[in-house]
PDB file of C-alpha atoms in Angstrom:
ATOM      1  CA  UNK B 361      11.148  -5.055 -17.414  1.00 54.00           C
ATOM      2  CA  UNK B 362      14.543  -6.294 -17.776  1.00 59.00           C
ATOM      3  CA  UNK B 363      16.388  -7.926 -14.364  1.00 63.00           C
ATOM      4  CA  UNK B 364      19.120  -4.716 -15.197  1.00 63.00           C
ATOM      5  CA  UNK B 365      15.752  -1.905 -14.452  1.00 73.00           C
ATOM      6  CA  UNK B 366      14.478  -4.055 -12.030  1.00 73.00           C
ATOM      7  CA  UNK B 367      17.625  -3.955  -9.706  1.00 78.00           C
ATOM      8  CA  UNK B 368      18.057  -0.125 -10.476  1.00 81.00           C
ATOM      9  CA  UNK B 369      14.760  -0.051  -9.370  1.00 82.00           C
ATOM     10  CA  UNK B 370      14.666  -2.009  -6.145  1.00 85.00           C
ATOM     11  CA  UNK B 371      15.834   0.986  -3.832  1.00 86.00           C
ATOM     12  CA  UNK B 372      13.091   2.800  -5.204  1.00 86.00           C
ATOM     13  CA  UNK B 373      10.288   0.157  -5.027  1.00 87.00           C
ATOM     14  CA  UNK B 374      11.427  -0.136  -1.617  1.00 90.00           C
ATOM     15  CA  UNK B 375      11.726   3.087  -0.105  1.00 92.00           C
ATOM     16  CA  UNK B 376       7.724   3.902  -1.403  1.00 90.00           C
ATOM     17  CA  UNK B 377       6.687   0.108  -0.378  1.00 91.00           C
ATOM     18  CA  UNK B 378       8.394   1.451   3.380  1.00 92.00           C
ATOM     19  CA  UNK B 379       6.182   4.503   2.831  1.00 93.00           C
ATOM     20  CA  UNK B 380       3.125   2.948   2.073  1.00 90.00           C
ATOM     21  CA  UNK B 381       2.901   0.606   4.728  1.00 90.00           C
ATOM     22  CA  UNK B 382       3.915   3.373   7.639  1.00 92.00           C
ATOM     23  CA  UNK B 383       0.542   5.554   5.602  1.00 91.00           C
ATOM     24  CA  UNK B 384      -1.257   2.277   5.827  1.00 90.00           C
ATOM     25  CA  UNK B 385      -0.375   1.645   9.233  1.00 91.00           C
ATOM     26  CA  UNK B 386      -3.086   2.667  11.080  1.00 90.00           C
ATOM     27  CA  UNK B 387      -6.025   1.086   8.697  1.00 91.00           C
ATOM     28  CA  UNK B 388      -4.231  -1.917   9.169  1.00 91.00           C
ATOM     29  CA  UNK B 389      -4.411  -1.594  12.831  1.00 90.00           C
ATOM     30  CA  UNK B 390      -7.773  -0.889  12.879  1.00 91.00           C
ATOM     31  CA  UNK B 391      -9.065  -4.155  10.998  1.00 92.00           C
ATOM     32  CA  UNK B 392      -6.213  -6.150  13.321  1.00 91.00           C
ATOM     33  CA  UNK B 393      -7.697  -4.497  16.737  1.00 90.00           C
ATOM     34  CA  UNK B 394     -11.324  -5.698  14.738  1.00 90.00           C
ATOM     35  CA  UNK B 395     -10.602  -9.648  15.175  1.00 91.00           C
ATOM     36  CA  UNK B 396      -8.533  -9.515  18.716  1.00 88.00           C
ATOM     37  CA  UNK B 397     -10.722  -9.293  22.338  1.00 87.00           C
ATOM     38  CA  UNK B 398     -10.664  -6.299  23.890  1.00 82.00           C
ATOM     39  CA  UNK B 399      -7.785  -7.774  26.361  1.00 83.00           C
ATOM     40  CA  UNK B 400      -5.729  -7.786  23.475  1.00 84.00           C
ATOM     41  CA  UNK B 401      -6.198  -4.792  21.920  1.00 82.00           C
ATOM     42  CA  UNK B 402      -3.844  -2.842  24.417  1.00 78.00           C
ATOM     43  CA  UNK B 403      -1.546  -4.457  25.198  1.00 78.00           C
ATOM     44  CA  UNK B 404       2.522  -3.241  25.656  1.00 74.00           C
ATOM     45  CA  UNK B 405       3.247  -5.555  22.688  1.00 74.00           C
ATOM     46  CA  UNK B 406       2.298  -4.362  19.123  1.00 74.00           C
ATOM     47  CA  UNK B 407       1.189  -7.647  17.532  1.00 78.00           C
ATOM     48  CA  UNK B 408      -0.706  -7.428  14.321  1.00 81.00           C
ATOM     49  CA  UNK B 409      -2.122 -11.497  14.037  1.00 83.00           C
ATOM     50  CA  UNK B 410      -4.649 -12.025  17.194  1.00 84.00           C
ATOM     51  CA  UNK B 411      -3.889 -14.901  19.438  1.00 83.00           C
ATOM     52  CA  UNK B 412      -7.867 -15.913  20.112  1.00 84.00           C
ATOM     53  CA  UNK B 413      -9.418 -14.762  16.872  1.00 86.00           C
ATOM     54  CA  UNK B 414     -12.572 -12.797  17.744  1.00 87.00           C
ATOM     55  CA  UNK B 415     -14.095 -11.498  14.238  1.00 88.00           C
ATOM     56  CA  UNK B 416     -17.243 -13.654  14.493  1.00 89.00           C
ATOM     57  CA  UNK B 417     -18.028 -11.603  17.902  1.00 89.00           C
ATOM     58  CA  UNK B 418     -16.951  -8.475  17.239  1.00 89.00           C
ATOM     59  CA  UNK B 419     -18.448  -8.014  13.690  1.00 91.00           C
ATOM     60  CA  UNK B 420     -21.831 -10.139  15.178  1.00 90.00           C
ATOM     61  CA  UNK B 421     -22.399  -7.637  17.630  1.00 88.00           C
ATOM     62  CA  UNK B 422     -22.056  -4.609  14.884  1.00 87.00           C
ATOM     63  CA  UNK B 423     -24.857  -6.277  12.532  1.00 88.00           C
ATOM     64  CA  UNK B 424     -26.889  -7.353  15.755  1.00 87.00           C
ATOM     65  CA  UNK B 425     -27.157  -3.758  17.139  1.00 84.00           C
ATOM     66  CA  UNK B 426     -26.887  -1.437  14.245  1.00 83.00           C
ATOM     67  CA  UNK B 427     -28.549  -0.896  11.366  1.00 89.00           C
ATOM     68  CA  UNK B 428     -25.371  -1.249   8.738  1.00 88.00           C
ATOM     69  CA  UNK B 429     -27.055  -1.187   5.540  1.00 91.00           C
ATOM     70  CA  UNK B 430     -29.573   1.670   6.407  1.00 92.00           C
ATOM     71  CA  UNK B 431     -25.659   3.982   7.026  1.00 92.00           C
ATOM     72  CA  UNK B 432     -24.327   2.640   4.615  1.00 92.00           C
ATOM     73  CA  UNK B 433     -27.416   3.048   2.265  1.00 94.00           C
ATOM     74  CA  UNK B 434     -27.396   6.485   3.518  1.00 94.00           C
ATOM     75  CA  UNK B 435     -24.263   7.046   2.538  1.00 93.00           C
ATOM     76  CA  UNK B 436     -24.618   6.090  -0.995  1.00 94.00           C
ATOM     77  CA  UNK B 437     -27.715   8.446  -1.153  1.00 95.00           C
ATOM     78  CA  UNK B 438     -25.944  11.169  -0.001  1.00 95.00           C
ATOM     79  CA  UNK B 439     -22.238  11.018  -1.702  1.00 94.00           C
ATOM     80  CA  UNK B 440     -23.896  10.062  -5.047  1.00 95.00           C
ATOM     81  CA  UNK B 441     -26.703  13.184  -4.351  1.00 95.00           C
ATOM     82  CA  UNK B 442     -23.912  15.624  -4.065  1.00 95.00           C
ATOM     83  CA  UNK B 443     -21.528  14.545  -6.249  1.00 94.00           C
ATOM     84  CA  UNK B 444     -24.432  14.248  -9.521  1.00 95.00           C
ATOM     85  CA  UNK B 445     -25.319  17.940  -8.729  1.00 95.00           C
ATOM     86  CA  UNK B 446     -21.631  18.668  -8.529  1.00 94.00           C
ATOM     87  CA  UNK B 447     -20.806  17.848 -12.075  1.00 92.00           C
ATOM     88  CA  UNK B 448     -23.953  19.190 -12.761  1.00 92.00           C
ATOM     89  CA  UNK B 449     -22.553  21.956 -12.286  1.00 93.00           C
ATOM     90  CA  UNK B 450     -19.031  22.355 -12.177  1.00 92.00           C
ATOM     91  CA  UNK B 451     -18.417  21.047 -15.570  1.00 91.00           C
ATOM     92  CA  UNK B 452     -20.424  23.696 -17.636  1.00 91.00           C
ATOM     93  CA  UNK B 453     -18.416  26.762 -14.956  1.00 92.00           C
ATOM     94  CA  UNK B 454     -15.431  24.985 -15.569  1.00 91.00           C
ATOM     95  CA  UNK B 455     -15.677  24.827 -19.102  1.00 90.00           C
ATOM     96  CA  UNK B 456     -17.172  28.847 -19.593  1.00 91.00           C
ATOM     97  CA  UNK B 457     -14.106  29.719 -17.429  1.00 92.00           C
ATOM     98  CA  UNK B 458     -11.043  28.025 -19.698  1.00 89.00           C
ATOM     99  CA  UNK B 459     -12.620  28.790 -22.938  1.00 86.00           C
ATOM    100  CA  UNK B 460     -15.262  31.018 -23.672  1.00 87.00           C
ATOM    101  CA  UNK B 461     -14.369  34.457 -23.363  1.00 85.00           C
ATOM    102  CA  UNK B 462     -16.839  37.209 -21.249  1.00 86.00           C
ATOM    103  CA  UNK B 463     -17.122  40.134 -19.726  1.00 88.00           C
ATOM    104  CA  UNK B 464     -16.305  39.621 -15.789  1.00 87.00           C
ATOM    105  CA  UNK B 465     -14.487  35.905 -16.448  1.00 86.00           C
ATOM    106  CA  UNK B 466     -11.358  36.942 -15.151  1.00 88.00           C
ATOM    107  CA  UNK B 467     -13.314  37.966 -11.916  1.00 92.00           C
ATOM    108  CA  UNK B 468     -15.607  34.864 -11.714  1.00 91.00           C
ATOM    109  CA  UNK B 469     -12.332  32.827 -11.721  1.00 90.00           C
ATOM    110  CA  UNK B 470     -11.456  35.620  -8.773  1.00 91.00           C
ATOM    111  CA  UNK B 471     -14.165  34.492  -6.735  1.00 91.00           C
ATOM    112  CA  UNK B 472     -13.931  30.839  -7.307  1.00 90.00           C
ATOM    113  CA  UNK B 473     -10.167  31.128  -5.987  1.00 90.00           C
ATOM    114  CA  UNK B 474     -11.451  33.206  -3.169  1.00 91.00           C
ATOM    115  CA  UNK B 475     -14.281  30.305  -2.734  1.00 89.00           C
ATOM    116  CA  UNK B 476     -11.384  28.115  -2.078  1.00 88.00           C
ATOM    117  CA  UNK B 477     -10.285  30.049   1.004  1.00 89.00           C
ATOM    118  CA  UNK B 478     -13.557  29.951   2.739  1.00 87.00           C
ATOM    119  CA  UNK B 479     -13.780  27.127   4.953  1.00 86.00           C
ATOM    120  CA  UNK B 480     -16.724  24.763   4.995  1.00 82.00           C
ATOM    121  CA  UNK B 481     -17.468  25.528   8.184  1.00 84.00           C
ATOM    122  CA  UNK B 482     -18.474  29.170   8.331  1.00 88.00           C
ATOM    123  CA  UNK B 483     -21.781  29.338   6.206  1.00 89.00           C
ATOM    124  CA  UNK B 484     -23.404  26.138   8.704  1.00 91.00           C
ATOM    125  CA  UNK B 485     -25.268  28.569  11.156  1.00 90.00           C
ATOM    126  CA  UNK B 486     -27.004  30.147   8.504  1.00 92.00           C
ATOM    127  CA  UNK B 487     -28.064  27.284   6.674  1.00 93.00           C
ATOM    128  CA  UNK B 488     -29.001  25.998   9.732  1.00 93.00           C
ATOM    129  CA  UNK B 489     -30.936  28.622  10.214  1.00 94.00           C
ATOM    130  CA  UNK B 490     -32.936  28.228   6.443  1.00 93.00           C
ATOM    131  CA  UNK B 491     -33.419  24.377   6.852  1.00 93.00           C
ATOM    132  CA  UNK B 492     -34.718  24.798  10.327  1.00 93.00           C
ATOM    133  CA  UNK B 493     -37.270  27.845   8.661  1.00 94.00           C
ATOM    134  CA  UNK B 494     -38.374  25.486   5.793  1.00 93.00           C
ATOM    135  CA  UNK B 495     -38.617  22.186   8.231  1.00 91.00           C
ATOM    136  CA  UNK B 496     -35.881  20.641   6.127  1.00 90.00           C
ATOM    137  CA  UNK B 497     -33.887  19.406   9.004  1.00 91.00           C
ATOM    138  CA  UNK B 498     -33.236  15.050   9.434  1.00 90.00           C
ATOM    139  CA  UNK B 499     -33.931  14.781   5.632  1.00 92.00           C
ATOM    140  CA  UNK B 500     -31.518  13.842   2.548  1.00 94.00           C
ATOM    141  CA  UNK B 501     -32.257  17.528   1.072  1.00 94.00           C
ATOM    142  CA  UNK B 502     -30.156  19.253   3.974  1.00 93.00           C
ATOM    143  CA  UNK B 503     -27.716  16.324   3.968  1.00 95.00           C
ATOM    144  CA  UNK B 504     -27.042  16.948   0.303  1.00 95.00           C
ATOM    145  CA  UNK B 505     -28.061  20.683  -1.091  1.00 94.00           C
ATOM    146  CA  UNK B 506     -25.376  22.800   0.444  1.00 93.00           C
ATOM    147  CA  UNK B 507     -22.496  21.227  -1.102  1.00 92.00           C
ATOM    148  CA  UNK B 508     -24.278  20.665  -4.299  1.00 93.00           C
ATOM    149  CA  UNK B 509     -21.970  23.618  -5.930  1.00 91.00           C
ATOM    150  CA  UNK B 510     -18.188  23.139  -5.148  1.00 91.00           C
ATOM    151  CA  UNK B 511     -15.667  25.693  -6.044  1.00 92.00           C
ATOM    152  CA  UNK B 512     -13.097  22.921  -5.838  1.00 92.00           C
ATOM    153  CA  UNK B 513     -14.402  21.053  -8.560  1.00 92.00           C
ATOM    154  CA  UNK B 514     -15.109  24.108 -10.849  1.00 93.00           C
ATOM    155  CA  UNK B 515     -11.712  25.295 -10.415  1.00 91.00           C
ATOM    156  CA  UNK B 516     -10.316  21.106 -10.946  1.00 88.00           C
ATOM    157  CA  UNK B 517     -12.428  21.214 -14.111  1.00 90.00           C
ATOM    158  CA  UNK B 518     -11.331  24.408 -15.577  1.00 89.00           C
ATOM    159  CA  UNK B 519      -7.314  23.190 -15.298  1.00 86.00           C
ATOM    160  CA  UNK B 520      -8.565  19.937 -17.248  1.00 85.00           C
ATOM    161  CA  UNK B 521     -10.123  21.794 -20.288  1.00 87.00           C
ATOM    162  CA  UNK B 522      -7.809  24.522 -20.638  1.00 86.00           C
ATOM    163  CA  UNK B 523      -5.538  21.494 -22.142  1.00 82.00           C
ATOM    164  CA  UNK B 524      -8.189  20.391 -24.503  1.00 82.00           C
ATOM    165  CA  UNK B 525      -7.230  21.820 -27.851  1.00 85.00           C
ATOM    166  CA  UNK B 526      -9.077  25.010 -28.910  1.00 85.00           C
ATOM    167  CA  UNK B 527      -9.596  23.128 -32.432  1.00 86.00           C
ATOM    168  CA  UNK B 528     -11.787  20.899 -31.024  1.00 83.00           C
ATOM    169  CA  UNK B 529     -14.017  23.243 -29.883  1.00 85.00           C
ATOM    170  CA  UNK B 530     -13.960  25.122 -33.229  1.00 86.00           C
ATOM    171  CA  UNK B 531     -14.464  22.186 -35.086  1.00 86.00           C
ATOM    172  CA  UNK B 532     -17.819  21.001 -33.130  1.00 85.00           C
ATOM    173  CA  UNK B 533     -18.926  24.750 -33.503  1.00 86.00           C
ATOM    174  CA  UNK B 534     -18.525  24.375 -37.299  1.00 86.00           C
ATOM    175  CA  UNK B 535     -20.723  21.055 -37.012  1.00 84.00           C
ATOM    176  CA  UNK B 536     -23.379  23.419 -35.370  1.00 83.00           C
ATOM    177  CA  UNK B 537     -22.682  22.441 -32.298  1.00 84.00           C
ATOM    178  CA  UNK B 538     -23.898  24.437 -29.715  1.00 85.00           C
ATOM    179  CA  UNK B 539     -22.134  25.698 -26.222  1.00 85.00           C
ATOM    180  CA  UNK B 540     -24.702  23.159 -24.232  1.00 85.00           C
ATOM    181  CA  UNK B 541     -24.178  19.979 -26.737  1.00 87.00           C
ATOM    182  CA  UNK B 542     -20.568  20.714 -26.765  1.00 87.00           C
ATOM    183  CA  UNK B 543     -19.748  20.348 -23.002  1.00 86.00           C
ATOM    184  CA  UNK B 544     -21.952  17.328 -22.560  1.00 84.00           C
ATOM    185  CA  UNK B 545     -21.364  15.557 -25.801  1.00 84.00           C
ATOM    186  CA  UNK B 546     -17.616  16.576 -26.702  1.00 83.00           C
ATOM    187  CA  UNK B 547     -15.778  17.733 -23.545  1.00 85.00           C
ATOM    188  CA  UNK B 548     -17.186  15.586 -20.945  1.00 83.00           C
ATOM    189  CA  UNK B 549     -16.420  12.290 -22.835  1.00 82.00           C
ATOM    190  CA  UNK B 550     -12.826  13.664 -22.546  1.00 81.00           C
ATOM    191  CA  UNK B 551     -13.007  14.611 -19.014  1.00 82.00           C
ATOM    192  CA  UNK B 552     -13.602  11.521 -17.317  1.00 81.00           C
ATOM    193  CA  UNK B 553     -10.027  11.411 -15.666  1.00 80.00           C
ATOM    194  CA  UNK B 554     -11.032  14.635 -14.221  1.00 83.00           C
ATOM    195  CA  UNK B 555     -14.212  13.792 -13.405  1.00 86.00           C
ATOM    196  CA  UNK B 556     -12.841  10.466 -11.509  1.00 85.00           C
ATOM    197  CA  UNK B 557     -10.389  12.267  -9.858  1.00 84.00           C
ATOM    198  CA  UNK B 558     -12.964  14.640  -8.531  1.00 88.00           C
ATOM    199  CA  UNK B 559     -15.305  11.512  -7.737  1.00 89.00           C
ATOM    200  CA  UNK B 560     -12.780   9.907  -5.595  1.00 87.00           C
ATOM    201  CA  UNK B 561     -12.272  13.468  -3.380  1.00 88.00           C
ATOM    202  CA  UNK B 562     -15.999  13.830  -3.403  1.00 92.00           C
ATOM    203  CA  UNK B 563     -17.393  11.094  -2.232  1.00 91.00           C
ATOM    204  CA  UNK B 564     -14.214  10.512   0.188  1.00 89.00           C
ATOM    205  CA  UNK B 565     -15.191  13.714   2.176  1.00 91.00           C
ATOM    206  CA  UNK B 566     -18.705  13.747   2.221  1.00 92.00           C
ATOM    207  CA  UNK B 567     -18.803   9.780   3.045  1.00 92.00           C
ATOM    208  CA  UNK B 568     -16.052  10.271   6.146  1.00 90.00           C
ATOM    209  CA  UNK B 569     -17.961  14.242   7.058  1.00 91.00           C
ATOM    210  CA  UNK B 570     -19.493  14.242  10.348  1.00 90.00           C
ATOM    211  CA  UNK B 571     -19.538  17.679  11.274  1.00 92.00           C
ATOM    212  CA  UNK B 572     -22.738  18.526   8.905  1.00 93.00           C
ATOM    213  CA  UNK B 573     -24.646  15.211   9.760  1.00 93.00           C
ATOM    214  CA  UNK B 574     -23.896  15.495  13.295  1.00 91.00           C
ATOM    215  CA  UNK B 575     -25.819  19.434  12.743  1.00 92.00           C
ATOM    216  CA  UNK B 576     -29.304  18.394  10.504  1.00 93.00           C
ATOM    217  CA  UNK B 577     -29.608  14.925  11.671  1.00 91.00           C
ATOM    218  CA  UNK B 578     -31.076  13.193  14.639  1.00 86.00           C
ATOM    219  CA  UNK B 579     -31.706   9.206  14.700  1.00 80.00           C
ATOM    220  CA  UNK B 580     -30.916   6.654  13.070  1.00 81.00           C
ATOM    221  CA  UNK B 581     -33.615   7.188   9.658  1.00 87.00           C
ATOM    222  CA  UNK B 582     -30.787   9.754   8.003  1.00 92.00           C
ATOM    223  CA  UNK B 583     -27.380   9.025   9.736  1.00 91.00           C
ATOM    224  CA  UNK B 584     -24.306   8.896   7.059  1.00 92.00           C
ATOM    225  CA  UNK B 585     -22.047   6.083   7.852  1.00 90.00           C
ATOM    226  CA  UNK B 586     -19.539   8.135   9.778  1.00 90.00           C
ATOM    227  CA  UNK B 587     -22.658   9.398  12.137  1.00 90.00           C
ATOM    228  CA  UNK B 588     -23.393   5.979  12.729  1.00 88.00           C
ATOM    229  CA  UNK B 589     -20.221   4.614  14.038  1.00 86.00           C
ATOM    230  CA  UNK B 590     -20.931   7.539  16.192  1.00 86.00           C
ATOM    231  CA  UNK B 591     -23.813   6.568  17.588  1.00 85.00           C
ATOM    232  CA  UNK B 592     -22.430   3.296  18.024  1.00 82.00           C
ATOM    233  CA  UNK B 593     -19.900   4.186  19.952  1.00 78.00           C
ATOM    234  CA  UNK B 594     -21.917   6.271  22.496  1.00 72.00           C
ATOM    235  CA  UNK B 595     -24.798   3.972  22.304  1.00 68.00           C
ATOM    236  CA  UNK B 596     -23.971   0.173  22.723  1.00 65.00           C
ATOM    237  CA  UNK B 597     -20.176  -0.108  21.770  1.00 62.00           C
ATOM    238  CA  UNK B 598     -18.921   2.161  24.818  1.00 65.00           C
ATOM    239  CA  UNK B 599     -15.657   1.010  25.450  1.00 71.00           C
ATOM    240  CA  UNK B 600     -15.576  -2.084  23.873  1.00 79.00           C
ATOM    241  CA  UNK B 601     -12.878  -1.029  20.656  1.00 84.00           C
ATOM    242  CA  UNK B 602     -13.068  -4.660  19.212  1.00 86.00           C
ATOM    243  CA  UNK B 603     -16.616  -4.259  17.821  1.00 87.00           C
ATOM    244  CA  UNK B 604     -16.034  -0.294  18.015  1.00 87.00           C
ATOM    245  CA  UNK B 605     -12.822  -0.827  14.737  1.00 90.00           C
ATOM    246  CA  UNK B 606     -15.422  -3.419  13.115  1.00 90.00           C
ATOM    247  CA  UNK B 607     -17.755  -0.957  12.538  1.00 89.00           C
ATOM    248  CA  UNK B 608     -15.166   1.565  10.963  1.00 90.00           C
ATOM    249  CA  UNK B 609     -14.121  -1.060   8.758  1.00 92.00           C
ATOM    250  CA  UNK B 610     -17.403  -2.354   7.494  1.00 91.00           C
ATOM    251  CA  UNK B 611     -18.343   1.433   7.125  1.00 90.00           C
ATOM    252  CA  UNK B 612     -14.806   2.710   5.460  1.00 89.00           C
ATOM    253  CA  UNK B 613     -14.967  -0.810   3.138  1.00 90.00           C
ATOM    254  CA  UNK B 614     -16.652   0.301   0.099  1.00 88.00           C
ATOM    255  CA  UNK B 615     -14.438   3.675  -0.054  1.00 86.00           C
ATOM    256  CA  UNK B 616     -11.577   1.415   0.037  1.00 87.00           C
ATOM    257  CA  UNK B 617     -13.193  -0.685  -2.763  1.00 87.00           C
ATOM    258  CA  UNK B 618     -14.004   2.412  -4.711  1.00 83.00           C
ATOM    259  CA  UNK B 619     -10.314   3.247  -4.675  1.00 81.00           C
ATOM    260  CA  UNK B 620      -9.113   0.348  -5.843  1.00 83.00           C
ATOM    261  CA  UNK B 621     -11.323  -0.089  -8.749  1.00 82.00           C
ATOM    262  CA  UNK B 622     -11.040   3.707  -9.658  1.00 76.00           C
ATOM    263  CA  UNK B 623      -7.033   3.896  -8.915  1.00 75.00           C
ATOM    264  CA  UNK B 624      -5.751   4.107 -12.505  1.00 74.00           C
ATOM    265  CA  UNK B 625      -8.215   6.505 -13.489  1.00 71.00           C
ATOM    266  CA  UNK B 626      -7.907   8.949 -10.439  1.00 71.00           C
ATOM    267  CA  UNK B 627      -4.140   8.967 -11.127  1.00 71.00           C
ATOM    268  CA  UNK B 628      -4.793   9.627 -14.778  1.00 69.00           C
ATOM    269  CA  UNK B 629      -6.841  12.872 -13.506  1.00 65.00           C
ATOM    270  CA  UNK B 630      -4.155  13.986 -10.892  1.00 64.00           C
ATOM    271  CA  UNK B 631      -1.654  13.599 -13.712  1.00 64.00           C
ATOM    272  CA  UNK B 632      -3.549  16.140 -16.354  1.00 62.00           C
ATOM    273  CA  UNK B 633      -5.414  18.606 -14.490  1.00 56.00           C
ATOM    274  CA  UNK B 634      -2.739  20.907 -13.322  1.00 51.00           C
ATOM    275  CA  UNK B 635      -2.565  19.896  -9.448  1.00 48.00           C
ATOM    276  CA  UNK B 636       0.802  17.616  -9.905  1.00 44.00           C
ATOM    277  CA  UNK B 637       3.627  19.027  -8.448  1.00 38.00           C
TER     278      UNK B 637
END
């Protein structure tokens, strides 16, 4: 970049630097309020750098008295459960929907958009209800089999392959390809921006989602990492926020480290699946 761009630039760079920080602001609270006391957590003056640096107590007393890697374990289970049964799938609707052509596809694509509109919350009595019936509840099967199938992602992959050229289909079908073999071993392979992009939201909602633990799990055997900072909080944490924002940042650390490794490629899928602008 020559020094010419890069001053053209600056006002730019700065203005979304500005932005990111005041988006970043409160994470970087939280793992600032993580190595202060509690005495210094609230105090009338915002200071970021602690004066009596209290990370070796704060984070000790998180591994002492819960069970981190058993959450966070949990977690992993759970996110990488739904989102394998997800693409499972969501990539074969996605790809019947932009180009094969049935009878009734215009009104399966109807009722995914409608799907959109339903919020999560509504069907949890009744599959409540069913898990309770079938003694399914404080297991990984109700933690993970009623968001197996997300509209979201059938509609995210359907925007991705209607840019896929139509040759390429024809030209696998020609090879003797059929429907099956050509979604898993030509479309797919060209849907991984897509299919990162959709990793990223996945596993960023169901990781953070405490409203469905919180309903088919009791103790500590099943709790996601979000439930756990829960029963942290009400359990030996109380009031104390110092060990209280070291838990949240030991249990939000791999999603950050997901991000970051994943970035490019979850841009690259924002960029090319029709959900820009």
């Amino acid at each position: 970049m020559s020094d010419r761009s890069l001053l053209r630039d600056l006002p730019r760079l700065a203005l979304l630097t500005i932005l990111g920080l005041i988006l970043l602001m409160p994470y970087i609270w939280m793992i600032a309020a993580s190595l202060k006391p509690l005495d210094e957590i609230f105090r009338a003056s915002l200071s970021l750098l602690p004066e009596r640096f209290y990370a070796v107590e704060n984070y000790g007393k998180v591994f002492a008295k819960v069970p981190v890697w058993r959450y966070l374990w949990n977690g992993v289970v759970v996110c990488g459960g739904i989102l394998f049964f997800q693409l499972l799938f969501a990539v074969p609707a996605g790809y019947a929907l932009a180009k094969l052509r049935f009878p009734g596809s215009g009104l399966a694509f109807g009722a995914v958009m409608l799907g959109l509109l339903v919020p999560y919350h509504v069907p949890a009595l009744p599959l409540y209800v069913g898990f309770s019936q079938l003694g399914l509840l404080n297991s990984y099967t109700a933690l993970i089999a009623p968001a197996t199938i997300s509209v979201f992602a059938i509609f995210l992959f359907r925007q991705f392959f209607k840019s896929l050229p139509d040759d390429l289909i024809h030209a696998a079908r020609m090879d003797g390809l059929g429907e099956a073999e050509i979604v898993w071993r030509i479309v797919l392979p060209n849907a991984w921006p897509a299919a990162t992009a959709f990793a990223i939201f996945s596993v960023v909602a169901h990781w953070n989602d405490l409203f469905w633990p919180l309903i088919v799990v009791s103790g500590t055997g099943y709790a996601t990492p979000a439930l756990g900072v829960l029963y942290f909080r009400s359990d030996e944490a109380g009031d104390d926020f110092g060990s209280l924002m070291a838990a949240a940042v030991l249990m939000t650390a791999p999603l950050v480290l997901a991000f970051l490794l994943a970035q490019r490629r979850f841009i690259e899928g924002i960029a090319t699946t029709g959900l820009k602008g």
